[in-house]
Tab-separated table of C-alpha atoms in Angstrom:
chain	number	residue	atom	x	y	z
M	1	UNK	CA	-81.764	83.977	147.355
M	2	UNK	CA	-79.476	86.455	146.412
M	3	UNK	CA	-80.637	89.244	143.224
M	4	UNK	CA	-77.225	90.629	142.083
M	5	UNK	CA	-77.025	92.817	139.207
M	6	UNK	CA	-74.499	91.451	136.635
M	7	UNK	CA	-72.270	94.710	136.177
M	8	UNK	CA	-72.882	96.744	132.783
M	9	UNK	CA	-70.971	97.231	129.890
M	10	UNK	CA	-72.656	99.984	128.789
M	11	UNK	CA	-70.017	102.550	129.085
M	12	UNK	CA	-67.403	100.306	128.431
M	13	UNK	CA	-66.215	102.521	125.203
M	14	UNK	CA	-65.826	105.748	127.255
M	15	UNK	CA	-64.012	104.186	130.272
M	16	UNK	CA	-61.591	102.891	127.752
M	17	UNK	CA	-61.446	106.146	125.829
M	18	UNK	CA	-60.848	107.895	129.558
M	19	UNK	CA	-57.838	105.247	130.338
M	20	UNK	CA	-56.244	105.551	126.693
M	21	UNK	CA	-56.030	109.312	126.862
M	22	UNK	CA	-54.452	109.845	130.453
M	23	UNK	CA	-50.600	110.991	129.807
M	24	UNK	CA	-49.466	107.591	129.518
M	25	UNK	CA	-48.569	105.071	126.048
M	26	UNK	CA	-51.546	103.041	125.615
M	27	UNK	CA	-52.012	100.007	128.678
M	28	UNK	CA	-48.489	101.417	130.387
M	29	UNK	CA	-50.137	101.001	133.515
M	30	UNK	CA	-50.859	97.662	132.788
M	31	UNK	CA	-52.675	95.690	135.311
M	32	UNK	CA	-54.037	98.595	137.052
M	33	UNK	CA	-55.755	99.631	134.163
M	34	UNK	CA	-57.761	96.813	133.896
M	35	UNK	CA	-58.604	97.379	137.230
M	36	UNK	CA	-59.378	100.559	136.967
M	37	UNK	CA	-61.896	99.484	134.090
M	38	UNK	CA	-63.820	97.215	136.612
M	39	UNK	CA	-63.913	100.236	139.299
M	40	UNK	CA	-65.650	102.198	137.008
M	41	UNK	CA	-67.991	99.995	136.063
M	42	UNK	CA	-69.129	99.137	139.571
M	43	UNK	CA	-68.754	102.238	141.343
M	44	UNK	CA	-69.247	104.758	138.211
M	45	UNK	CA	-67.472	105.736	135.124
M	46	UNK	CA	-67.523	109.706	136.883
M	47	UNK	CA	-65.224	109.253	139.314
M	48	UNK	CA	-65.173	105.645	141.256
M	49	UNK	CA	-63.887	106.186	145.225
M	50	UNK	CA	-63.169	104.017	147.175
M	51	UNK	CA	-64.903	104.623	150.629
M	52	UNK	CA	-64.619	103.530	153.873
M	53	UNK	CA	-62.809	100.133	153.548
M	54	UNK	CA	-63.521	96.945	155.651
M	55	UNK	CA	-61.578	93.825	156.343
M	56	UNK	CA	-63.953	91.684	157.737
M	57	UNK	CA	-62.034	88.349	159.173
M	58	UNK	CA	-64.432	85.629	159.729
M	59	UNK	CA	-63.282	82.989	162.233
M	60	UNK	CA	-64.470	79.432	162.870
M	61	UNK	CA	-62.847	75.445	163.888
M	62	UNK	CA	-62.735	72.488	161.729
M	63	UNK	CA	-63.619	68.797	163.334
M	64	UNK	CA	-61.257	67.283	161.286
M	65	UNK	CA	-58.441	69.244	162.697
M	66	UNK	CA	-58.975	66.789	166.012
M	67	UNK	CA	-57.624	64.018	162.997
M	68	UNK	CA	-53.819	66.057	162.784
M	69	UNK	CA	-54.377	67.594	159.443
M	70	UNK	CA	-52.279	70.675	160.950
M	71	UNK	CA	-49.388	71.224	162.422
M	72	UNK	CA	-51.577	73.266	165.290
M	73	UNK	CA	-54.644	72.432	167.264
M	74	UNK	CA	-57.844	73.756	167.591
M	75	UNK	CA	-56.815	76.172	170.544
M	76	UNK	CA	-54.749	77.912	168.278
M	77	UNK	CA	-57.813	79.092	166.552
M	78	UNK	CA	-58.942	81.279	169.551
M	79	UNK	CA	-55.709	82.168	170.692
M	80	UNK	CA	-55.074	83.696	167.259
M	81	UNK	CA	-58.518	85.798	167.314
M	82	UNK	CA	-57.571	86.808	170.694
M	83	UNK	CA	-54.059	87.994	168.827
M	84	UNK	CA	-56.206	90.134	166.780
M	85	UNK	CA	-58.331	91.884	169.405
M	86	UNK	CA	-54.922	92.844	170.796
M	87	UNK	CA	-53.496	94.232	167.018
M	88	UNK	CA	-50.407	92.081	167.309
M	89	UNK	CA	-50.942	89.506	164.371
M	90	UNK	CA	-49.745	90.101	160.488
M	91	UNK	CA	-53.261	91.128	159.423
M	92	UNK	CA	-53.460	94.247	162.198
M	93	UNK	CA	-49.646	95.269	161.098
M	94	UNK	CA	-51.101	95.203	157.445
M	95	UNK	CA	-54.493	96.926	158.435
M	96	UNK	CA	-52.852	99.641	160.118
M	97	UNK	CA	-50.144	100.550	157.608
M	98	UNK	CA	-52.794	100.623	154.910
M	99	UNK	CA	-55.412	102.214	157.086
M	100	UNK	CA	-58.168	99.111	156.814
M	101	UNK	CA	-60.397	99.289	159.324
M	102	UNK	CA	-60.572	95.645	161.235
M	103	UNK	CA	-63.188	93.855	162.189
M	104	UNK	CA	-62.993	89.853	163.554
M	105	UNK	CA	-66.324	87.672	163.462
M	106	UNK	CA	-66.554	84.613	165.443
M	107	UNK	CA	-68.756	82.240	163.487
M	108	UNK	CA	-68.216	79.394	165.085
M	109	UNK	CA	-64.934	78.854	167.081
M	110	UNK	CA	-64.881	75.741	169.783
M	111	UNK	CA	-64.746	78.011	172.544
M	112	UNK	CA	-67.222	81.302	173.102
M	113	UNK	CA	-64.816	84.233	173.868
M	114	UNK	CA	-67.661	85.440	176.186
M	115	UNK	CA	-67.313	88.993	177.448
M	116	UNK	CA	-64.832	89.169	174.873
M	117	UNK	CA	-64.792	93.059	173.342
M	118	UNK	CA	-64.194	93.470	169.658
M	119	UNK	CA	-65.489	90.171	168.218
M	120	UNK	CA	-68.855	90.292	166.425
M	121	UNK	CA	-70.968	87.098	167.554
M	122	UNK	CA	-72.479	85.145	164.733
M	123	UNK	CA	-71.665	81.627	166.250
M	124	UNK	CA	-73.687	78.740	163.892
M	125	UNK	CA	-71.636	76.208	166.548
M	126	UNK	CA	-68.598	75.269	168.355
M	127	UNK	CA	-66.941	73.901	165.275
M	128	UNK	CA	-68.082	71.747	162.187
M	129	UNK	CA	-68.396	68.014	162.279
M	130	UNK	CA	-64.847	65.930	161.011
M	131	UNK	CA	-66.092	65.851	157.629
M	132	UNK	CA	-64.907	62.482	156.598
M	133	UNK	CA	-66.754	61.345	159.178
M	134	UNK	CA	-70.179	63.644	158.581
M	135	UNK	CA	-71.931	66.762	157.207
M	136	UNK	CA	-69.949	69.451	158.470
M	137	UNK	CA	-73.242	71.459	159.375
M	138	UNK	CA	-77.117	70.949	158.255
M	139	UNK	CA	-78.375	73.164	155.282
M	140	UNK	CA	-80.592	75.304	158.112
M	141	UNK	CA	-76.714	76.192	159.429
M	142	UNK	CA	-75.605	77.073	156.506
M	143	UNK	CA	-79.171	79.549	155.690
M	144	UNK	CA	-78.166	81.016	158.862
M	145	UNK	CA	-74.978	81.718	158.198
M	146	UNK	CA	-75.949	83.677	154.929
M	147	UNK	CA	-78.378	85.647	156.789
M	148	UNK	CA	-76.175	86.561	159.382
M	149	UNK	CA	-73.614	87.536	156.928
M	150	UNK	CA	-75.948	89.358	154.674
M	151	UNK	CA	-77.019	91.937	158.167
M	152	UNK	CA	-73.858	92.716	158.489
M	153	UNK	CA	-72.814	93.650	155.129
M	154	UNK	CA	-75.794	95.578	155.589
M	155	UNK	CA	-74.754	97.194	158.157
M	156	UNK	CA	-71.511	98.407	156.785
M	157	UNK	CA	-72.840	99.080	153.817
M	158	UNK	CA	-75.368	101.824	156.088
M	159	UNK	CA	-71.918	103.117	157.560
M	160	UNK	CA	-71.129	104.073	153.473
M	161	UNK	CA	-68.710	101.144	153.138
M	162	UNK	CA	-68.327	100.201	149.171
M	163	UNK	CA	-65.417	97.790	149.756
M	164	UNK	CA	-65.315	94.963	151.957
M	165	UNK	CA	-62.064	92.763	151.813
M	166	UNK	CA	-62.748	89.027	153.557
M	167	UNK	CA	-60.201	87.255	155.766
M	168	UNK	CA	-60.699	83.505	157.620
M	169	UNK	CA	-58.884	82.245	160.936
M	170	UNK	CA	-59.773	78.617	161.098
M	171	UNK	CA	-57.679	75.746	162.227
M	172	UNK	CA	-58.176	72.867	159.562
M	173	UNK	CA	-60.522	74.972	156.936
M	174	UNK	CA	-57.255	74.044	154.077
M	175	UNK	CA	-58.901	70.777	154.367
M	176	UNK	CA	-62.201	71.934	153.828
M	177	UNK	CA	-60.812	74.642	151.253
M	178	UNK	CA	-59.792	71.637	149.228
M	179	UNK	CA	-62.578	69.859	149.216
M	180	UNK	CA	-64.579	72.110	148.096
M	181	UNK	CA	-62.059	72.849	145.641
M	182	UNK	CA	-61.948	69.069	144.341
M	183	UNK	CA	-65.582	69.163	144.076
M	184	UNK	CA	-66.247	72.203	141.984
M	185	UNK	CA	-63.968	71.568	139.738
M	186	UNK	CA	-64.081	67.739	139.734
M	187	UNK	CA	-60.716	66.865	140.735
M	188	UNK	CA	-58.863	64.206	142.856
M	189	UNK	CA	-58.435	65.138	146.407
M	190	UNK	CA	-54.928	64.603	145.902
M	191	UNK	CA	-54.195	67.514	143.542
M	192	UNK	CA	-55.971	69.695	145.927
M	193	UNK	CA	-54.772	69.227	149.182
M	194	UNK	CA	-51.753	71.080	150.331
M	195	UNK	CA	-49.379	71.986	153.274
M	196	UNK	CA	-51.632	74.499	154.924
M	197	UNK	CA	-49.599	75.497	157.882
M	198	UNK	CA	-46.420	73.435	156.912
M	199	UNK	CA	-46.745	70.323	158.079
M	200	UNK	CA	-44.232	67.209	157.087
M	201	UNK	CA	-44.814	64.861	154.468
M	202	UNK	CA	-46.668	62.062	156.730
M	203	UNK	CA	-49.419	64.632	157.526
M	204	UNK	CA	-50.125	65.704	153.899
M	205	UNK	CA	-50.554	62.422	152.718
M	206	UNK	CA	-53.337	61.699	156.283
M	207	UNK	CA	-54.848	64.892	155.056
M	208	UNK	CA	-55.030	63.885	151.497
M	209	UNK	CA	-56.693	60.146	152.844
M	210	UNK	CA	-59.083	62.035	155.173
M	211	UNK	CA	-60.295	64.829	152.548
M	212	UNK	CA	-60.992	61.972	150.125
M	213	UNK	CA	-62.757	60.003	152.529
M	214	UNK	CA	-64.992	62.943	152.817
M	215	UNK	CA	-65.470	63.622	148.854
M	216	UNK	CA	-66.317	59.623	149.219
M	217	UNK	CA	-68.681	60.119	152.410
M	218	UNK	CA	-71.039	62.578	151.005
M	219	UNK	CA	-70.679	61.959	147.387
M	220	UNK	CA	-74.363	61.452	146.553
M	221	UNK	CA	-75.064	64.490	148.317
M	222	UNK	CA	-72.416	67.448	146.529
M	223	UNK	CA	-75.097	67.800	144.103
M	224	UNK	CA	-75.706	71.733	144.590
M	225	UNK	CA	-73.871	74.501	146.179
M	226	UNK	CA	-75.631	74.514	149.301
M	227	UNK	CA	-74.985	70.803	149.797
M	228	UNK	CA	-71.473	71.171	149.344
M	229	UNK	CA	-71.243	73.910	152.081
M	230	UNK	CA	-72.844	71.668	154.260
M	231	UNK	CA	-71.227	68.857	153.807
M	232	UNK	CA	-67.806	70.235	153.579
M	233	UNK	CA	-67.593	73.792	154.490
M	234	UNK	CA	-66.440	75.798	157.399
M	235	UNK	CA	-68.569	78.184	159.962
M	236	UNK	CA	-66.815	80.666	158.423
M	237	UNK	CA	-66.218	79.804	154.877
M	238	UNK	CA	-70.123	79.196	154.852
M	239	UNK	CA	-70.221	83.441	156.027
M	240	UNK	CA	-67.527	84.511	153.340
M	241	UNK	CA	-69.506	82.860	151.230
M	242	UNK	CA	-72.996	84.682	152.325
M	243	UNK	CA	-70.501	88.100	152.391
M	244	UNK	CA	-69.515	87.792	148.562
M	245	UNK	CA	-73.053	87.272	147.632
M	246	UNK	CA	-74.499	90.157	150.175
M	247	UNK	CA	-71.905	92.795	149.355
M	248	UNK	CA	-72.348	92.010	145.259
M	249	UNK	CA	-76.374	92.581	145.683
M	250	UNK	CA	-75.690	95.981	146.824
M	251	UNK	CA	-73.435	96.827	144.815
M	252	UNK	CA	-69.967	96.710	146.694
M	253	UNK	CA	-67.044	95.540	145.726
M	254	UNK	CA	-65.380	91.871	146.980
M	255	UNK	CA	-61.598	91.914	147.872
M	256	UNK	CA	-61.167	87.927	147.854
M	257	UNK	CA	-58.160	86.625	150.039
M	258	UNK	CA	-56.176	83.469	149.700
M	259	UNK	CA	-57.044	79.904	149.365
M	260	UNK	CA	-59.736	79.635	151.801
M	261	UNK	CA	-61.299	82.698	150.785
M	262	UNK	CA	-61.331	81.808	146.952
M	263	UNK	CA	-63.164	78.209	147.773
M	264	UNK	CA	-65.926	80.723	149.133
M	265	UNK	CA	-65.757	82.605	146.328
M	266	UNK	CA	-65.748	79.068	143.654
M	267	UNK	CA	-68.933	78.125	146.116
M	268	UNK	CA	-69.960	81.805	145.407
M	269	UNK	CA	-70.227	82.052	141.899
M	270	UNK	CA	-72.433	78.733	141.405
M	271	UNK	CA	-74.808	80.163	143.238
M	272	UNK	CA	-74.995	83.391	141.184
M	273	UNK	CA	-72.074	83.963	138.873
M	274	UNK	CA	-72.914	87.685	138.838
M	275	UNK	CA	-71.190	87.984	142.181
M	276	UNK	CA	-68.113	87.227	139.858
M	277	UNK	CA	-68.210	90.512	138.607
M	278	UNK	CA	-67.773	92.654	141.809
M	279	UNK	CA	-64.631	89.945	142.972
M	280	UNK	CA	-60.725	91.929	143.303
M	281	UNK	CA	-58.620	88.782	143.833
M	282	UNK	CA	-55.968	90.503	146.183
M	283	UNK	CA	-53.384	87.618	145.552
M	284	UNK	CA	-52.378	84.041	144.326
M	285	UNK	CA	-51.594	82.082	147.755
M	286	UNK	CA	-48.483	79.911	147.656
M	287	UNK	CA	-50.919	77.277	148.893
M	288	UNK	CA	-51.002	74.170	146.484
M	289	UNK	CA	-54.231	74.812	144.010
M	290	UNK	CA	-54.709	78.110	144.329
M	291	UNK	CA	-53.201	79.049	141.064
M	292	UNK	CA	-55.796	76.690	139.630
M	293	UNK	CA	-58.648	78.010	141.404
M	294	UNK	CA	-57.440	81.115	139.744
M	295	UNK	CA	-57.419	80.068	135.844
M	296	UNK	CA	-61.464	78.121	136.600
M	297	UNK	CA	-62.241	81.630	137.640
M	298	UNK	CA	-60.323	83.624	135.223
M	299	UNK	CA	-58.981	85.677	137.842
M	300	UNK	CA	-56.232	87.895	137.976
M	301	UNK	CA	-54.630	88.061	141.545
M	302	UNK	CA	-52.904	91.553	142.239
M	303	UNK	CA	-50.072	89.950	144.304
M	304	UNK	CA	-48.235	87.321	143.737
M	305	UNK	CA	-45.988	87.252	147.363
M	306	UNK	CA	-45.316	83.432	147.817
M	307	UNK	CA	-47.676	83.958	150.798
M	308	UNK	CA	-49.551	81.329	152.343
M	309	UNK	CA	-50.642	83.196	155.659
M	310	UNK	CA	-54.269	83.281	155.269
M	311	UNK	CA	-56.306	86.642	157.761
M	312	UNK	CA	-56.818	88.831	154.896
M	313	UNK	CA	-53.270	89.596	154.394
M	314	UNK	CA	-53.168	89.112	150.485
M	315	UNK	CA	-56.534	91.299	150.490
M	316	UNK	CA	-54.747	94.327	152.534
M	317	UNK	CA	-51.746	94.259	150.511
M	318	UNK	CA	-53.941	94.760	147.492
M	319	UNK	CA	-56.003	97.547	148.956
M	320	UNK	CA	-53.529	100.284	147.817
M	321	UNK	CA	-52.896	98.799	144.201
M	322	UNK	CA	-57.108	99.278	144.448
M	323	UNK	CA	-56.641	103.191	145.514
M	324	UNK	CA	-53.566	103.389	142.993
M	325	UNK	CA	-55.985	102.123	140.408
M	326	UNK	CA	-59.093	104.593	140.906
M	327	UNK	CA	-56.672	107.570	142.008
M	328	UNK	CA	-54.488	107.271	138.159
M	329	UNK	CA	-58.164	107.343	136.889
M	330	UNK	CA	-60.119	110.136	138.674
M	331	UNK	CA	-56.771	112.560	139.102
M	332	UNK	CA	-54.622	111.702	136.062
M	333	UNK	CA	-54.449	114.267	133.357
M	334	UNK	CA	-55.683	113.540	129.879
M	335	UNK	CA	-53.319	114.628	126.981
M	336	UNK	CA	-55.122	117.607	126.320
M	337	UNK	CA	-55.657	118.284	130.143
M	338	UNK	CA	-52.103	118.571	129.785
M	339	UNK	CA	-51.419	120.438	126.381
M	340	UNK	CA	-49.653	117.649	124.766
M	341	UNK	CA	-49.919	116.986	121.631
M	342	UNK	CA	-48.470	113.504	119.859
């Protein structure tokens, strides 16, 4: 489906040798020099750029938001992508201060924003079924979706793009998020599912009921990856998903979001863990279960904000700590760059 390279290792002992000799004490940079490690080895132990930069936010509604499983309805899923065509939301503040080109794809919101400039079309629907009450799509949705995602990674990858950071707008997709969650890594629905959006203690515990109804509902079926997407996924989790996998096959790296995002990723990596090895986990989410997403995927966010926003904003936040990463490495001096001697 997808033929990703797993990243090498080959040149592991120079990169190191590079870090440990930039005018520095050995791992003072900390963080950033792991990071640094992993640029290399994707984009090249020479001198790893980062070029051209996309945030890609991927929009799409939830049927089982109609059940009150957020504090917002459906609507609020096209009035918010209509927020980002005008720049006014969190993620275009964050996009322009770090200079992250923007792009919004509508993958399957209820209502077609037809005529509508500035939002890529790659509708699979007008929402998912409720999915504690069916599938959420069929499996010949969620092939499409990959496809469609996989043309347009190609296509930014043809503008020179090596970085693509992924971003969701979705009323209800925590739901979904969790399931997915609960499935991979065989939990109870209950340690999963959290606030989302913020919503009182009366519509966590309906969202809890209704996300293990679902887990219940299509039990027999969450036997492979592509079954869980279809059973429980999102429009747009479903093209996050296809992203990861399209941007790791040629070679670019994956700046992975929040919650939402990192269920993509989970659904990801079972399809072919080598995507794994292109993924920059932006930030840990304040969302309940994201820090355990985090630890089954040995991931080490960049951020850790108390956010719980969703867009992309984690992802842009990161990008600079990215830059700061492959800029100490390519520009740095070396001790004997330098003339010191110790």
């Amino acid at each position: 489906m997808f033929e990703i390279s797993p990243v090498s290792c080959e040149f592991d002992d120079a990169i190191q040798h590079k870090i440990d000799n930039k005018t520095k004490p050995l791992g003072a940079l900390g963080e950033l020099e792991v990071l640094a490690k992993q640029l290399a080895r994707v984009l090249g132990k020479d001198k790893p750029e980062i070029v051209n930069p996309k945030l890609l936010v991927f929009a799409a509604d939830h049927g089982i938001a109609a059940s009150g499983v957020s504090i917002a309805p459906s609507d609020v899923t096209t009035q918010m992508v209509m927020n980002f065509i005008k720049g006014g939301a969190a993620i275009n503040v964050f996009c322009r201060q770090v200079g992250l080109e923007l792009e919004v794809i509508d993958c399957g919101i209820l209502q077609p924003l037809e005529g509508v400039k500035g939002v890529v079309d790659q509708r699979l629907g007008a929402g998912t079924g409720a999915i504690h009450k069916q599938p959420a799509m069929t499996l010949g949705a969620v092939k499409q979706g990959f496809e469609m995602a996989r043309e347009r990674i190609a296509y930014h990858h043809q503008q020179g793009t090596n970085l693509i950071a992924l971003g969701e707008m979705g009323i209800g997709n925590t739901s979904s998020a969790a399931a997915i969650m609960a499935t991979v890594m065989k939990m109870k629905a209950a340690d999963c599912v959290g606030r989302g959006t913020g919503i009182d203690a009366a519509t966590l515990k309906r969202k809890q009921m209704l996300v293990e109804q679902a887990l219940h509902l299509h039990e027999s079926e969450l036997t492979d990856p592509m079954n869980i997407l279809a059973c429980l996924g999102g429009f747009e989790i479903v093209q996050m998903t296809g992203a990861m996998l399209a941007a790791a096959e040629r070679k670019m790296l994956v700046v992975v979001d929040g919650f939402i995002a990192t269920a993509a990723a989970m659904v990801a990596v079972q399809i072919n863990e080598n995507v794994r090895d292109y993924m920059i986990f932006g930030h840990q989410s304040d969302e309940r279960g994201h820090c355990l997403m985090m630890s089954h995927l040995q991931a080490r966010p960049l951020l850790k904000l108390g956010m719980r926003l969703g867009e992309g904003t984690g992802a842009a936040l990161a990008l600079p700590m990215i830059q700061a990463a492959a800029g100490f490495y390519n520009e740095m001096a070396s001790f004997s760059d330098a003339g010191i001697e110790i």
